[in-house]
Amino acid sequence: MHQIHESLASRIDEAFDKYEKTSRIPEYRRILLSYAEGLVLETGVGTSRNLLYYPYGTRVVGIDWSPAMIEVALTKSKPMGVTVTYRVMDVEKLNFKDNSFDTIVDTFGLEYYLTPEKALAEMRRVCKPGGKLLLLTSGVGQYDYLNFYLDFKTPYTCLLYTSDAADDLLCVDLGGRRIIKKKK
């Protein structure tokens, strides 16, 4: 899977642009990311398709386990008022201290993580108390067992794993057409 991901990096934006426009995904990205603030960790950043939707003044650290995806992300121009840095890193083994980020963003990553519960636990760990976890998921992955997990457990896992760290959780599940909001 890693080799496929790496080989698609240079073509992925072109392949997804048309699909995303017809499926209203840019609108979902815009709405979701309007809640981002402060120091933001974007996990599974890929080619940085969210970059244009961050609010003025946000500082983004984007991570992905694919160096080729990060290389493509680095070629994109940054919106005025948004700073962004990129690192090659696995979301299931984050190299950040506890309580480091005001907002954690993951768009369409949960479908591909081998152990989504571990990824969510790591997101929770690095989210500051009172922070936000913003998730956008299609609810459909390439593995049947993961599809089951995403369809039935992701909303509950999101709530469970973020209940102590994040005061605000917005999870948009396009597969199940659910929007889960939690506010303490």
CSV table of C-alpha atoms in Angstrom, one decimal:
chain,number,residue,atom,x,y,z
A,1,MET,CA,0.0,0.0,0.0
A,2,HIS,CA,2.9,2.3,0.8
A,3,GLN,CA,4.3,2.1,-2.7
A,4,ILE,CA,0.9,2.7,-4.3
A,5,HIS,CA,0.4,5.8,-2.1
A,6,GLU,CA,3.9,7.1,-3.0
A,7,SER,CA,3.4,6.5,-6.8
A,8,LEU,CA,0.0,8.4,-6.8
A,9,ALA,CA,1.3,11.5,-5.0
A,10,SER,CA,2.1,13.5,-8.2
A,11,ARG,CA,-1.3,12.7,-9.8
A,12,ILE,CA,-3.7,12.6,-6.8
A,13,ASP,CA,-4.9,16.2,-6.9
A,14,GLU,CA,-5.8,16.0,-10.6
A,15,ALA,CA,-7.6,12.8,-10.0
A,16,PHE,CA,-9.6,14.1,-7.1
A,17,ASP,CA,-10.4,17.7,-8.2
A,18,LYS,CA,-13.3,16.8,-10.5
A,19,TYR,CA,-14.8,14.2,-8.1
A,20,GLU,CA,-14.6,16.5,-5.1
A,21,LYS,CA,-16.2,19.4,-6.9
A,22,THR,CA,-19.2,17.3,-7.9
A,23,SER,CA,-19.6,15.8,-4.5
A,24,ARG,CA,-19.5,19.0,-2.5
A,25,ILE,CA,-16.4,18.0,-0.6
A,26,PRO,CA,-14.8,21.5,-0.8
A,27,GLU,CA,-17.9,22.8,0.9
A,28,TYR,CA,-17.5,20.3,3.7
A,29,ARG,CA,-13.8,21.1,4.0
A,30,ARG,CA,-14.6,24.9,4.2
A,31,ILE,CA,-17.2,24.3,6.9
A,32,LEU,CA,-15.1,21.9,9.0
A,33,LEU,CA,-11.9,24.0,8.8
A,34,SER,CA,-13.7,27.2,9.7
A,35,TYR,CA,-13.6,25.8,13.3
A,36,ALA,CA,-9.8,25.4,13.3
A,37,GLU,CA,-7.9,27.9,15.4
A,38,GLY,CA,-4.5,28.4,17.0
A,39,LEU,CA,-1.8,25.8,16.5
A,40,VAL,CA,-3.3,23.1,14.2
A,41,LEU,CA,-2.1,19.5,13.6
A,42,GLU,CA,-3.4,18.1,10.4
A,43,THR,CA,-2.8,14.3,10.3
A,44,GLY,CA,-2.7,12.5,7.0
A,45,VAL,CA,-2.2,15.8,5.3
A,46,GLY,CA,-1.4,14.2,1.9
A,47,THR,CA,-0.9,16.9,-0.7
A,48,SER,CA,-2.4,19.5,1.6
A,49,ARG,CA,-5.9,19.7,-0.1
A,50,ASN,CA,-7.2,21.6,3.0
A,51,LEU,CA,-4.7,24.4,2.8
A,52,LEU,CA,-7.0,27.0,1.2
A,53,TYR,CA,-9.7,26.5,3.8
A,54,TYR,CA,-7.8,27.4,7.0
A,55,PRO,CA,-8.8,30.6,8.7
A,56,TYR,CA,-6.5,33.6,8.8
A,57,GLY,CA,-4.0,33.4,11.7
A,58,THR,CA,-3.9,29.6,12.0
A,59,ARG,CA,-0.5,27.9,12.2
A,60,VAL,CA,-0.6,24.4,10.7
A,61,VAL,CA,1.7,21.5,11.1
A,62,GLY,CA,0.9,18.9,8.5
A,63,ILE,CA,2.0,15.3,8.9
A,64,ASP,CA,1.9,12.3,6.5
A,65,TRP,CA,3.9,9.1,6.4
A,66,SER,CA,4.5,9.6,2.6
A,67,PRO,CA,7.5,11.7,1.7
A,68,ALA,CA,6.1,12.0,-1.9
A,69,MET,CA,2.8,13.5,-0.7
A,70,ILE,CA,4.8,16.0,1.5
A,71,GLU,CA,6.9,17.0,-1.6
A,72,VAL,CA,3.7,17.8,-3.5
A,73,ALA,CA,2.3,19.7,-0.5
A,74,LEU,CA,5.4,21.9,-0.4
A,75,THR,CA,4.8,23.1,-4.0
A,76,LYS,CA,1.5,24.7,-3.1
A,77,SER,CA,1.2,28.4,-2.4
A,78,LYS,CA,0.1,29.2,1.1
A,79,PRO,CA,-2.9,31.5,1.7
A,80,MET,CA,-2.1,34.9,3.3
A,81,GLY,CA,-2.2,34.7,7.1
A,82,VAL,CA,-1.7,31.0,7.4
A,83,THR,CA,1.7,29.4,8.2
A,84,VAL,CA,2.3,25.8,7.5
A,85,THR,CA,5.1,23.3,8.0
A,86,TYR,CA,5.2,19.7,7.0
A,87,ARG,CA,6.8,16.6,8.6
A,88,VAL,CA,7.0,13.0,7.6
A,89,MET,CA,5.4,11.1,10.5
A,90,ASP,CA,3.0,8.3,11.3
A,91,VAL,CA,-0.3,9.4,13.0
A,92,GLU,CA,-0.2,6.3,15.1
A,93,LYS,CA,3.2,7.3,16.6
A,94,LEU,CA,3.2,11.1,16.9
A,95,ASN,CA,6.5,12.7,17.9
A,96,PHE,CA,4.9,15.6,19.8
A,97,LYS,CA,4.5,16.3,23.5
A,98,ASP,CA,1.1,15.8,25.2
A,99,ASN,CA,-1.3,18.8,25.0
A,100,SER,CA,0.6,20.5,22.1
A,101,PHE,CA,-2.1,21.6,19.7
A,102,ASP,CA,-5.3,23.7,19.9
A,103,THR,CA,-6.9,21.9,17.0
A,104,ILE,CA,-6.5,18.5,15.4
A,105,VAL,CA,-7.7,18.0,11.8
A,106,ASP,CA,-8.1,14.7,9.9
A,107,THR,CA,-9.9,14.6,6.6
A,108,PHE,CA,-10.3,11.2,5.0
A,109,GLY,CA,-7.5,9.6,7.0
A,110,LEU,CA,-9.4,7.3,9.3
A,111,GLU,CA,-10.4,5.2,6.3
A,112,TYR,CA,-6.7,4.3,5.7
A,113,TYR,CA,-5.1,4.0,9.1
A,114,LEU,CA,-4.4,0.4,10.1
A,115,THR,CA,-5.6,1.0,13.6
A,116,PRO,CA,-7.9,4.0,13.7
A,117,GLU,CA,-8.4,3.7,17.4
A,118,LYS,CA,-4.7,4.1,18.0
A,119,ALA,CA,-4.6,7.2,15.6
A,120,LEU,CA,-7.5,8.7,17.6
A,121,ALA,CA,-5.8,8.0,20.9
A,122,GLU,CA,-2.7,9.8,19.6
A,123,MET,CA,-4.8,12.7,18.4
A,124,ARG,CA,-6.4,13.0,21.8
A,125,ARG,CA,-3.0,12.8,23.5
A,126,VAL,CA,-1.5,15.8,21.6
A,127,CYS,CA,-4.7,17.9,21.8
A,128,LYS,CA,-4.7,20.6,24.5
A,129,PRO,CA,-7.4,20.4,27.2
A,130,GLY,CA,-10.3,22.5,25.7
A,131,GLY,CA,-9.0,21.9,22.2
A,132,LYS,CA,-10.9,20.7,19.1
A,133,LEU,CA,-10.8,17.6,17.0
A,134,LEU,CA,-12.2,18.1,13.5
A,135,LEU,CA,-12.8,15.0,11.4
A,136,LEU,CA,-14.1,14.5,7.9
A,137,THR,CA,-14.6,10.9,6.9
A,138,SER,CA,-16.3,9.1,4.0
A,139,GLY,CA,-17.2,6.2,6.1
A,140,VAL,CA,-15.9,3.8,3.5
A,141,GLY,CA,-12.4,2.3,3.5
A,142,GLN,CA,-10.7,-0.3,1.4
A,143,TYR,CA,-10.8,-3.0,4.1
A,144,ASP,CA,-14.2,-4.6,4.9
A,145,TYR,CA,-13.4,-4.8,8.7
A,146,LEU,CA,-12.4,-1.2,8.6
A,147,ASN,CA,-15.7,-0.3,6.8
A,148,PHE,CA,-17.6,-1.9,9.6
A,149,TYR,CA,-15.6,-0.1,12.2
A,150,LEU,CA,-16.1,3.3,10.4
A,151,ASP,CA,-19.8,2.8,9.8
A,152,PHE,CA,-20.7,1.7,13.4
A,153,LYS,CA,-17.9,2.6,15.7
A,154,THR,CA,-16.2,5.8,14.5
A,155,PRO,CA,-18.7,8.3,16.0
A,156,TYR,CA,-18.6,6.5,19.4
A,157,THR,CA,-14.8,6.1,19.3
A,158,CYS,CA,-14.4,9.7,18.4
A,159,LEU,CA,-16.5,10.7,21.4
A,160,LEU,CA,-14.8,8.2,23.7
A,161,TYR,CA,-11.2,9.0,22.7
A,162,THR,CA,-11.7,12.8,22.8
A,163,SER,CA,-14.0,13.2,25.7
A,164,ASP,CA,-11.3,14.4,28.1
A,165,ALA,CA,-9.1,16.3,25.7
A,166,ALA,CA,-11.3,18.1,23.2
A,167,ASP,CA,-14.1,20.4,24.4
A,168,ASP,CA,-15.4,20.5,20.8
A,169,LEU,CA,-15.7,17.6,18.4
A,170,LEU,CA,-17.1,17.9,14.9
A,171,CYS,CA,-17.1,14.6,13.0
A,172,VAL,CA,-18.6,14.6,9.5
A,173,ASP,CA,-19.3,11.1,8.2
A,174,LEU,CA,-20.2,11.3,4.6
A,175,GLY,CA,-20.8,7.6,4.2
A,176,GLY,CA,-23.4,7.5,6.9
A,177,ARG,CA,-24.4,11.1,6.2
A,178,ARG,CA,-24.0,11.9,9.9
A,179,ILE,CA,-22.7,15.1,11.5
A,180,ILE,CA,-21.7,14.4,15.1
A,181,LYS,CA,-21.1,17.5,17.3
A,182,LYS,CA,-20.1,17.4,20.9
A,183,LYS,CA,-19.7,20.4,23.0
A,184,LYS,CA,-18.9,20.4,26.7
